[in-house]
Short mmCIF file of C-alpha atoms in Angstrom, two decimals:
data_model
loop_
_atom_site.label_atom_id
_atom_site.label_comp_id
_atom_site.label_asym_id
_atom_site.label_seq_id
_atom_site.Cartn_x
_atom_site.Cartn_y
_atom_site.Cartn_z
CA UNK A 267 -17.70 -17.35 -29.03
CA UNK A 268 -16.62 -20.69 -27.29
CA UNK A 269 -16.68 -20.03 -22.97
CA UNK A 270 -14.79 -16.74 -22.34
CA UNK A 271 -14.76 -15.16 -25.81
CA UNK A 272 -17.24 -11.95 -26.86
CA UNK A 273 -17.90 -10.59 -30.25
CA UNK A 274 -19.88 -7.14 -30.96
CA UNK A 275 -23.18 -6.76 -33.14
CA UNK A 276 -21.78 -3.02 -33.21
CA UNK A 277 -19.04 -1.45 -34.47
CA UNK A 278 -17.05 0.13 -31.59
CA UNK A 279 -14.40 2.33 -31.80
CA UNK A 280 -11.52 4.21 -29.76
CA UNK A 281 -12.37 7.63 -30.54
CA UNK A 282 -9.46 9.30 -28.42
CA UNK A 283 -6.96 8.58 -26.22
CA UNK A 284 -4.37 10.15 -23.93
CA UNK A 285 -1.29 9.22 -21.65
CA UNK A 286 0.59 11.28 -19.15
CA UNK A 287 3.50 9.24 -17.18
CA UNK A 288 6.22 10.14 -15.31
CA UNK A 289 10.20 10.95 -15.22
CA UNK A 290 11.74 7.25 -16.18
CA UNK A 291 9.28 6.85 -19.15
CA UNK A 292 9.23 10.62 -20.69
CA UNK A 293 13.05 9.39 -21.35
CA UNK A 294 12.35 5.65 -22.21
CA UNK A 295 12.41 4.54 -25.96
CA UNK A 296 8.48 5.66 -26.46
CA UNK A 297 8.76 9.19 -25.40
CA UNK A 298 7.62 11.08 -28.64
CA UNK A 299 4.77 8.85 -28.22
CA UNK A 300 3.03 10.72 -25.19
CA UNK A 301 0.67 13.38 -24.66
CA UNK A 302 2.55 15.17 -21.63
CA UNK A 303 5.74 13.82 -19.28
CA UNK A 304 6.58 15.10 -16.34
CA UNK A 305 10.52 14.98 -14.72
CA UNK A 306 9.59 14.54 -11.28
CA UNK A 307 7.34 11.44 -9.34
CA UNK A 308 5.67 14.41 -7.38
CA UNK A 309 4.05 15.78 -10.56
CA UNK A 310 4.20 19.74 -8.61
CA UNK A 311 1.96 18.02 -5.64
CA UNK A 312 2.13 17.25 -2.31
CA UNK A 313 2.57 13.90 -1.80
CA UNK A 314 2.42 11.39 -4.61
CA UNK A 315 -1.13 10.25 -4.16
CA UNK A 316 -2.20 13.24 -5.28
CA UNK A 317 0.74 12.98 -8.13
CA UNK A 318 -1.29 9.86 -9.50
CA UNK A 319 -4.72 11.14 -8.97
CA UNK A 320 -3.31 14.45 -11.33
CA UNK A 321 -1.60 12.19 -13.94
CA UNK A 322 -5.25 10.44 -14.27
CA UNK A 323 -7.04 13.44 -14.53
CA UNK A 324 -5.23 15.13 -16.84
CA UNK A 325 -5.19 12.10 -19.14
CA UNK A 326 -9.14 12.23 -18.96
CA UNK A 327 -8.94 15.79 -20.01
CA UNK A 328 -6.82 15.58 -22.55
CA UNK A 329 -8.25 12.38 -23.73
CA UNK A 330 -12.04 14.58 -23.58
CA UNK A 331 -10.55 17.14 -25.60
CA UNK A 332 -9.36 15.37 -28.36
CA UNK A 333 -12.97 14.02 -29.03
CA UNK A 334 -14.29 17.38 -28.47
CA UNK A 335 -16.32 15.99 -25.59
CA UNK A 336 -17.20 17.74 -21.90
CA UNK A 337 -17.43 15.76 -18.91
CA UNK A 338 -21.40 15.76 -18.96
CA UNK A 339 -21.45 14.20 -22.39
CA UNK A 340 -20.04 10.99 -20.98
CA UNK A 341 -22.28 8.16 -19.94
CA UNK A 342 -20.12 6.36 -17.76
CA UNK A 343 -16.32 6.25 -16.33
CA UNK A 344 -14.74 3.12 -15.87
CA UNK A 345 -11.60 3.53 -13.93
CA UNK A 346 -9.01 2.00 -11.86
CA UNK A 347 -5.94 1.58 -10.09
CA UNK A 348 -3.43 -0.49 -7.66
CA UNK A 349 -3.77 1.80 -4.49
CA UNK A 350 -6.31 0.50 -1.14
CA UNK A 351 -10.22 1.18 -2.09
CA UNK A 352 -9.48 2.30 -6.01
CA UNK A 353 -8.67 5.86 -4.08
CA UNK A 354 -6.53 7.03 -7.08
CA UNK A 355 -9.94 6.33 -9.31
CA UNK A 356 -12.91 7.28 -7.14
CA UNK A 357 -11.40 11.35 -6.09
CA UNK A 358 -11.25 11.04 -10.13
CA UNK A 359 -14.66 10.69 -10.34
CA UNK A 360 -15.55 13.15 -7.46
CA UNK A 361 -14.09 15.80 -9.56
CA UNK A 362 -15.13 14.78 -12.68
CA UNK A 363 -19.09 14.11 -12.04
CA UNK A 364 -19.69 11.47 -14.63
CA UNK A 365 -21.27 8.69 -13.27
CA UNK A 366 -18.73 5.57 -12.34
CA UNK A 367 -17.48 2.26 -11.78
CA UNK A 368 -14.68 1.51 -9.93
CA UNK A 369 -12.61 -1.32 -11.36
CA UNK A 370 -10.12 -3.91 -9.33
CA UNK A 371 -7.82 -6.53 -11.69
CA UNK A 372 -4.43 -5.04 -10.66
CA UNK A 373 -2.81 -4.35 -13.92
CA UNK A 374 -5.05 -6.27 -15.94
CA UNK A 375 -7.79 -3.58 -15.66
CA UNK A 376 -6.64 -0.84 -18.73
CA UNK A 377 -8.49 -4.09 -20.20
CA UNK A 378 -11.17 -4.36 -18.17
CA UNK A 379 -12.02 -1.44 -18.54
CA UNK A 380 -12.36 -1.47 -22.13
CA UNK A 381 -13.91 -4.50 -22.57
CA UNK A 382 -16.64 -3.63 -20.43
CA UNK A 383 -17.51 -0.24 -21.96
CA UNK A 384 -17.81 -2.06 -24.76
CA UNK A 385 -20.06 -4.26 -23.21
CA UNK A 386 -22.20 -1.74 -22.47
CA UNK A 387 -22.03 0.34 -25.81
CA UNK A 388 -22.63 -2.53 -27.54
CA UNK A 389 -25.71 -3.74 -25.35
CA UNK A 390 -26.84 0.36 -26.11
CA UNK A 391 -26.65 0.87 -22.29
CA UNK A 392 -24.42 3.71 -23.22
CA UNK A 393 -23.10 5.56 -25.83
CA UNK A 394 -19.63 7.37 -24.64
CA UNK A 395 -17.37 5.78 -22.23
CA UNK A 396 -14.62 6.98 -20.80
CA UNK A 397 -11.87 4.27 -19.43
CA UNK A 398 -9.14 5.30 -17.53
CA UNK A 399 -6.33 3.66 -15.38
CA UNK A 400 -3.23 4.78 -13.11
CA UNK A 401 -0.21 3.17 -11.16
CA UNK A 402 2.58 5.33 -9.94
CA UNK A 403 6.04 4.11 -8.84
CA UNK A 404 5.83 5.66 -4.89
CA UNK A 405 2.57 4.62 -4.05
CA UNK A 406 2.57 1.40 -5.12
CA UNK A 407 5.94 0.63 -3.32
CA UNK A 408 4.84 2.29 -0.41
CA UNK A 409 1.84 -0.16 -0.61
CA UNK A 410 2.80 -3.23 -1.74
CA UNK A 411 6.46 -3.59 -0.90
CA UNK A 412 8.70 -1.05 0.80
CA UNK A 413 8.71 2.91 0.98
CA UNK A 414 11.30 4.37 -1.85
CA UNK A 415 12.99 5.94 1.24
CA UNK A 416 13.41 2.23 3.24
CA UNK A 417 16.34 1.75 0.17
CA UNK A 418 15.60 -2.41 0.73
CA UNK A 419 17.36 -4.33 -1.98
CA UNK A 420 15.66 -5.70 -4.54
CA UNK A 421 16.09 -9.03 -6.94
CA UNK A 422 16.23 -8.95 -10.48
CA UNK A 423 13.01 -10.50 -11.25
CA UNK A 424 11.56 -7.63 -9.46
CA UNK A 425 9.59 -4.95 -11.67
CA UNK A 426 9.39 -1.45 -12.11
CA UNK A 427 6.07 -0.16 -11.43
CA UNK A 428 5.02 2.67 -14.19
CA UNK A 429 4.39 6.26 -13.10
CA UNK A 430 1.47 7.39 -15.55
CA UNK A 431 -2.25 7.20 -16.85
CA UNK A 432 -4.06 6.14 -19.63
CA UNK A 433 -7.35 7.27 -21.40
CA UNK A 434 -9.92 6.16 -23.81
CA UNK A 435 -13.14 7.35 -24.99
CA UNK A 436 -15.03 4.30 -26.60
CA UNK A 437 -18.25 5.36 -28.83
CA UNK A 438 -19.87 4.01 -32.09
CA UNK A 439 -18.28 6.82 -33.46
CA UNK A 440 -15.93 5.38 -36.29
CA UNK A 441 -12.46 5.96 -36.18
CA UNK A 442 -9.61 4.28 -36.99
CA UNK A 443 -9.22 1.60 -33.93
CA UNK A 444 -12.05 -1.00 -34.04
CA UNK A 445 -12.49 -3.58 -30.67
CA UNK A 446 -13.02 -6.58 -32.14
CA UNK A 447 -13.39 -9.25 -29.74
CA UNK A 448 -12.67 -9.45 -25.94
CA UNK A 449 -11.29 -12.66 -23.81
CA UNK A 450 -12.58 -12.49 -20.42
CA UNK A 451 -9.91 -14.40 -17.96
CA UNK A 452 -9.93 -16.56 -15.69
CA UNK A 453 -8.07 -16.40 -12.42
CA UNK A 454 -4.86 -18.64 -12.45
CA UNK A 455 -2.74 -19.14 -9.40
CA UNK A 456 0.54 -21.60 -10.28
CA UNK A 457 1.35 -21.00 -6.49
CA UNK A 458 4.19 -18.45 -6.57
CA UNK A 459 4.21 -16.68 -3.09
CA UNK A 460 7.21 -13.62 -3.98
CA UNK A 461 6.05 -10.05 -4.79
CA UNK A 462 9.32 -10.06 -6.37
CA UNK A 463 8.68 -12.47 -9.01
CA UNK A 464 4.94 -10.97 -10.57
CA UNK A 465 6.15 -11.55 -14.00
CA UNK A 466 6.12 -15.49 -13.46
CA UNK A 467 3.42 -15.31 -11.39
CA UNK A 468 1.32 -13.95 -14.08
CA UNK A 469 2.52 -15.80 -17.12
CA UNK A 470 0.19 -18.82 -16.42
CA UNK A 471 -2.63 -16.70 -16.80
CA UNK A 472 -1.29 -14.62 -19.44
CA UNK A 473 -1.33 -18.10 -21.33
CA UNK A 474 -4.52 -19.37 -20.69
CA UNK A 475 -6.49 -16.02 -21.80
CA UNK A 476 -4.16 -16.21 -25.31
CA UNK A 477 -4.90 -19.92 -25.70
CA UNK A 478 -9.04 -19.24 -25.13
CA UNK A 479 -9.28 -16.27 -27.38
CA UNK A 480 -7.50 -18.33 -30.27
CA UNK A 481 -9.59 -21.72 -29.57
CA UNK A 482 -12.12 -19.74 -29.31
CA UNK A 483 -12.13 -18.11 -32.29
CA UNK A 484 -10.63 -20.44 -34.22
CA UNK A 485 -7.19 -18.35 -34.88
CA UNK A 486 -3.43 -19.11 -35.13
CA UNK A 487 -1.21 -16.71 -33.73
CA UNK A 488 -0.25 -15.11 -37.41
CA UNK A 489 -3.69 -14.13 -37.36
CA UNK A 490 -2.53 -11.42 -35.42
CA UNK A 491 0.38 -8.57 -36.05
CA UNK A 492 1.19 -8.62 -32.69
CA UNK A 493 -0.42 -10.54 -29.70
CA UNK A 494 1.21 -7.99 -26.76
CA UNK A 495 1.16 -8.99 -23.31
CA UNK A 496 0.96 -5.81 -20.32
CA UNK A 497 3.92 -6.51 -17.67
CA UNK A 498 5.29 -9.91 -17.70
CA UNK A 499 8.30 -7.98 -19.06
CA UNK A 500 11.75 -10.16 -19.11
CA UNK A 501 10.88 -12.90 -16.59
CA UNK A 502 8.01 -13.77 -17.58
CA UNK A 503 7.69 -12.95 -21.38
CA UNK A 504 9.65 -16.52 -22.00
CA UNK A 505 8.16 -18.38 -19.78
CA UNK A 506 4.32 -17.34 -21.73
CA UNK A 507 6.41 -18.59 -25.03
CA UNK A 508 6.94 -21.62 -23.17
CA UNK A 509 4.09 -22.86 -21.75
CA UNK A 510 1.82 -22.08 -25.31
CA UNK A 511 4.27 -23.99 -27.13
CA UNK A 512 3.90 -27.03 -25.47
CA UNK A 513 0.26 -26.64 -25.81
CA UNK A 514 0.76 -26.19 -29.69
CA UNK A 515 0.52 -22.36 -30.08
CA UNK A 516 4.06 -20.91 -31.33
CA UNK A 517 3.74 -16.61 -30.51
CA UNK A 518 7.57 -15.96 -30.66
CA UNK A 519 7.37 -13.72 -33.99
CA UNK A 520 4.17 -12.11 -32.63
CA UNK A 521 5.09 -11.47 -29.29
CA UNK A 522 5.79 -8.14 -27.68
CA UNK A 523 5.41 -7.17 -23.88
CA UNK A 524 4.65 -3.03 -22.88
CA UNK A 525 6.59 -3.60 -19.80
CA UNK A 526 9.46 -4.01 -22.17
CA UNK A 527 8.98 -1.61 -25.08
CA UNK A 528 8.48 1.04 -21.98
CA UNK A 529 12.21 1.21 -21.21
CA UNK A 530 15.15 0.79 -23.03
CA UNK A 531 17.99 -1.40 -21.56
CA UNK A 532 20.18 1.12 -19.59
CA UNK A 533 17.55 1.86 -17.45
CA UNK A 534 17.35 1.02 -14.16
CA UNK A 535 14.01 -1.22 -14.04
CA UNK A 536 14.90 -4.52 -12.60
CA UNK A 537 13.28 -7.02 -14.99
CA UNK A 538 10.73 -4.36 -16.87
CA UNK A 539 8.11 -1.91 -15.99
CA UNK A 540 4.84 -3.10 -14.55
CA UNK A 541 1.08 -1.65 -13.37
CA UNK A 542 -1.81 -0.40 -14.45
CA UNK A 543 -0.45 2.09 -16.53
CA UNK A 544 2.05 0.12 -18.51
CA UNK A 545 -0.19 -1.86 -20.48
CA UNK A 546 -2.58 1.35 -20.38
CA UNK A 547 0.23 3.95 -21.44
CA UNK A 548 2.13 1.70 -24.16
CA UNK A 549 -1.35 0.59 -25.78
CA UNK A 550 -3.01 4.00 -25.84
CA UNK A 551 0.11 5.74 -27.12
CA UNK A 552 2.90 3.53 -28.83
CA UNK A 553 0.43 0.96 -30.10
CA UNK A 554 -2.60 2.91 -31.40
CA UNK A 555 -0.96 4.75 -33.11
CA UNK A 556 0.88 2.20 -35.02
CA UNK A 557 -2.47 0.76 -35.93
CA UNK A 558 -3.85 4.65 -37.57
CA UNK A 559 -1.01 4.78 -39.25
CA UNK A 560 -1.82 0.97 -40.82
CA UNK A 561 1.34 -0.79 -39.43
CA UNK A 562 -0.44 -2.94 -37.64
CA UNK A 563 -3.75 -4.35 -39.16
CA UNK A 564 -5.16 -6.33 -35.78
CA UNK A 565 -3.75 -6.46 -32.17
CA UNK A 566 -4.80 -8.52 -29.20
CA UNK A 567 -3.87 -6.54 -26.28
CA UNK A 568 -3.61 -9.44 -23.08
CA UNK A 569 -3.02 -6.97 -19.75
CA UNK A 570 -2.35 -9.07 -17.08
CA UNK A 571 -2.48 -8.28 -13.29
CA UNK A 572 -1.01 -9.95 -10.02
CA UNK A 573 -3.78 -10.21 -7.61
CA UNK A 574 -1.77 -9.73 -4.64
CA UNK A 575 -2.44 -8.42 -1.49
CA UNK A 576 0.12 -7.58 1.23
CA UNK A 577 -1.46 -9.01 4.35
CA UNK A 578 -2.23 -12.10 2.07
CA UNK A 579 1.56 -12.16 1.31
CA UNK A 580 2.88 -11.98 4.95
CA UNK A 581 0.64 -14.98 5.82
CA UNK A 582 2.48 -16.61 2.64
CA UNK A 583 -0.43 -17.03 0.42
CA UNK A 584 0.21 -17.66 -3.35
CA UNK A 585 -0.36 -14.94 -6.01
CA UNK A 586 -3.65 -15.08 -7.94
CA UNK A 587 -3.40 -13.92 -11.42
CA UNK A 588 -5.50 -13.04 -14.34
CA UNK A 589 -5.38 -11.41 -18.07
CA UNK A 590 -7.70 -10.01 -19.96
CA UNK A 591 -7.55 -9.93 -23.67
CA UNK A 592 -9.26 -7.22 -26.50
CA UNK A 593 -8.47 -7.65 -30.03
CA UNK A 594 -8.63 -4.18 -31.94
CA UNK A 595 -7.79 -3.60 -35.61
CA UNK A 596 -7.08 -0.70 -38.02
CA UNK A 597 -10.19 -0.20 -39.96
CA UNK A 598 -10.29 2.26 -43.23
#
């Protein structure tokens, strides 16, 4: 539909999901909403690399379980996360034998992910697809900004990076999530250069995927229940509002942002939470389930995700940016 926009011939459902996430979120304002919490970043590992690579895992198995499904039952695992070479997601896959692709949007990918095993469900390539994603708040300061031990000050457009995983196993199997549609983005760079400021960096982007999928489809924004955005979170959630309302599109009573709903106020998070997991953990949990229980009739999901690299930021490069955007809705 239109450039960017792709409807199903099938009927494709989330069969199952699960989320395990960290200390900060097990006591945020979702935390009855989770499969398992843990109250420490190490997880009872190591080092927290292998934290994250457990919290993904486990989601995967619990996520497998629910659906009554073993690892060799799976046709493909679509996976991803923020750390150098997708390590988090490809040790995943070592362990779990299923056969894989490793997936790069930053935190735009819990969409990704899902919008390409629909892809290939729908184009009968496969039948069960597992999509899972990660981010955990250690690594990804170690990586992208400053080890949690350096203690370097931080401003308050800075996020919170979210300690967790999400799963999802996608089949024709009917349930009560369908996918929809799916808005493929484009990459959008409005030429901020701070790691500090992601959730203006990504709004731009977070716009153009909402204003496709309606034009597109030929939708208003009370089409929807709730058109929910992954981690622009308090920067950048009014400055999305903005710029679609002075190109004619009005969200405001629609609009919701997971790197919000994931904490409540008196916590410590800077502007919001942001990463893979908090569009992946807050969808999969919070959301889907608001949709079983008929709350919500149809969703668009829009994870968006901060291209950024840190060599590319010390030679002051701006901040690509992308969402991607899957429309699911409660069916009997």
């Amino acid at each position: 539909m239109g450039k960017q926009t792709l409807t199903f011939k099938s009927d494709i459902f989330i069969e199952s999901t699960a989320t395990v996430v960290g200390p900060k979120e097990g006591d945020g304002p979702l935390q009855g909403s989770y499969d398992k919490a843990y109250d420490e970043l190490y997880c009872g590992e190591a080092t927290w690399e292998l934290a994250e690579r457990k919290l993904m895992s486990e989601a995967i198995d619990l996520c497998l379980q629910k659906a009554n499904k073993k690892n060799e039952e799976i046709d493909f695992f679509l996976g991803g996360d923020l750390l150098n070479q997708n390590i988090t997601a490809s040790y995943v896959a070592r362990e779990k034998e299923i056969p894989f692709f490793g997936l790069f949007n930053a935190c735009s990918t819990s969409m990704e992910a899902v919008l390409l095993a629909s892809v290939l469900i729908d184009g009968n390539f496969a039948n069960h697809v597992v999509a899972a994603v990660s981010s955990h708040f250690a690594t990804a300061e170690r990586q992208f900004r400053y080890p949690t031990e350096f203690g370097g000050q931080k401003p308050e457009t800075a996020m919170y990076t979210v300690t967790g995983s999400g799963a999802a196993y996608i089949s024709k199997k009917k349930s009560n999530i369908r996918i929809e549609t799916a808005t493929v983005g484009k990459v959008i760079d409005f030429g901020i250069t701070s790691p500090f400021n992601m959730g203006a960096a990504m709004a731009p982007a977070a716009a153009d995927t909402i204003k496709t999928h309606l034009t597109d489809l030929n939708r208003i924004p009370e089409d929807y229940d709730a058109i929910v955005t992954g981690d622009l979170s308090r920067v950048g959630s009014p400055i999305l509002k903005t710029l679609l309302l002075d190109q004619g599109f009005d969200i405001a009573k629609v609009h919701q942002d997971c790197g919000i709903l994931i904490y409540s106020q008196d916590q410590k998070v800077f502007s919001g939470g942001s990463g893979c997991a908090c569009s992946a953990v807050v969808t999969f949990s919070h959301l889907f389930n608001e949709i079983k229980r008929g709350n919500l009739k149809r969703v668009l999901i829009v994870a968006t995700g901060a291209l950024l690299n840190p060599l590319m930021v010390q030679q002051k490069e701006s901040i690509p940016c992308i969402a991607h955007g899957v429309s699911f809705e409660y069916a009997n």
